[in-house]
Structures are given as structure tokens and as C-alpha cells.
mmCIF file of C-alpha atoms in Angstrom:
data_model
loop_
_atom_site.group_PDB
_atom_site.id
_atom_site.type_symbol
_atom_site.label_atom_id
_atom_site.label_comp_id
_atom_site.label_asym_id
_atom_site.label_seq_id
_atom_site.Cartn_x
_atom_site.Cartn_y
_atom_site.Cartn_z
ATOM 1 C CA UNK A 176 -10.235 -55.406 -28.647
ATOM 2 C CA UNK A 177 -9.664 -51.676 -28.235
ATOM 3 C CA UNK A 178 -9.644 -48.676 -30.528
ATOM 4 C CA UNK A 179 -9.095 -44.952 -30.479
ATOM 5 C CA UNK A 180 -11.788 -42.858 -32.087
ATOM 6 C CA UNK A 181 -11.438 -39.233 -33.157
ATOM 7 C CA UNK A 182 -14.680 -37.271 -33.242
ATOM 8 C CA UNK A 183 -14.471 -33.810 -34.803
ATOM 9 C CA UNK A 184 -16.781 -30.868 -35.412
ATOM 10 C CA UNK A 185 -18.377 -31.085 -31.986
ATOM 11 C CA UNK A 186 -20.381 -28.262 -30.477
ATOM 12 C CA UNK A 187 -18.485 -26.037 -28.030
ATOM 13 C CA UNK A 188 -21.088 -27.188 -25.464
ATOM 14 C CA UNK A 189 -20.051 -30.848 -25.742
ATOM 15 C CA UNK A 190 -18.478 -32.231 -22.576
ATOM 16 C CA UNK A 191 -16.888 -35.542 -21.572
ATOM 17 C CA UNK A 192 -20.078 -36.746 -19.898
ATOM 18 C CA UNK A 193 -22.225 -36.302 -23.008
ATOM 19 C CA UNK A 194 -19.600 -38.068 -25.133
ATOM 20 C CA UNK A 195 -19.435 -40.963 -22.684
ATOM 21 C CA UNK A 196 -23.210 -41.177 -22.566
ATOM 22 C CA UNK A 197 -23.503 -41.364 -26.340
ATOM 23 C CA UNK A 198 -20.626 -43.769 -27.016
ATOM 24 C CA UNK A 199 -21.337 -46.097 -24.086
ATOM 25 C CA UNK A 200 -24.102 -47.547 -26.281
ATOM 26 C CA UNK A 201 -21.301 -49.184 -28.293
ATOM 27 C CA UNK A 202 -19.159 -50.578 -25.449
ATOM 28 C CA UNK A 203 -17.189 -49.724 -22.332
ATOM 29 C CA UNK A 204 -15.394 -46.374 -22.333
ATOM 30 C CA UNK A 205 -11.991 -46.676 -20.668
ATOM 31 C CA UNK A 206 -10.881 -43.074 -21.134
ATOM 32 C CA UNK A 207 -12.086 -39.934 -22.852
ATOM 33 C CA UNK A 208 -10.728 -36.447 -23.379
ATOM 34 C CA UNK A 209 -11.893 -33.293 -25.070
ATOM 35 C CA UNK A 210 -9.789 -30.314 -25.974
#
């Protein structure tokens, strides 16, 4: 099973590594991007 998750209102200091670290508690992260 896979899903795309949108996470808004993040701090300008948020980076891909911190997102991966947080969300890896819920499963494998195949790809992530921040804009």
C-alpha cells in the first residue's frame, strides 16, 4: 500500500532529513520533496 501525504505550514527551517526522520516512524519513505 502506498500514499501521498501533503504536509503544510512547515517552518522555513524544515528540511527533507527532518521530515524523513519524523515520518519514518510510520513506515518506509520512498521519496520526499520540499518546496
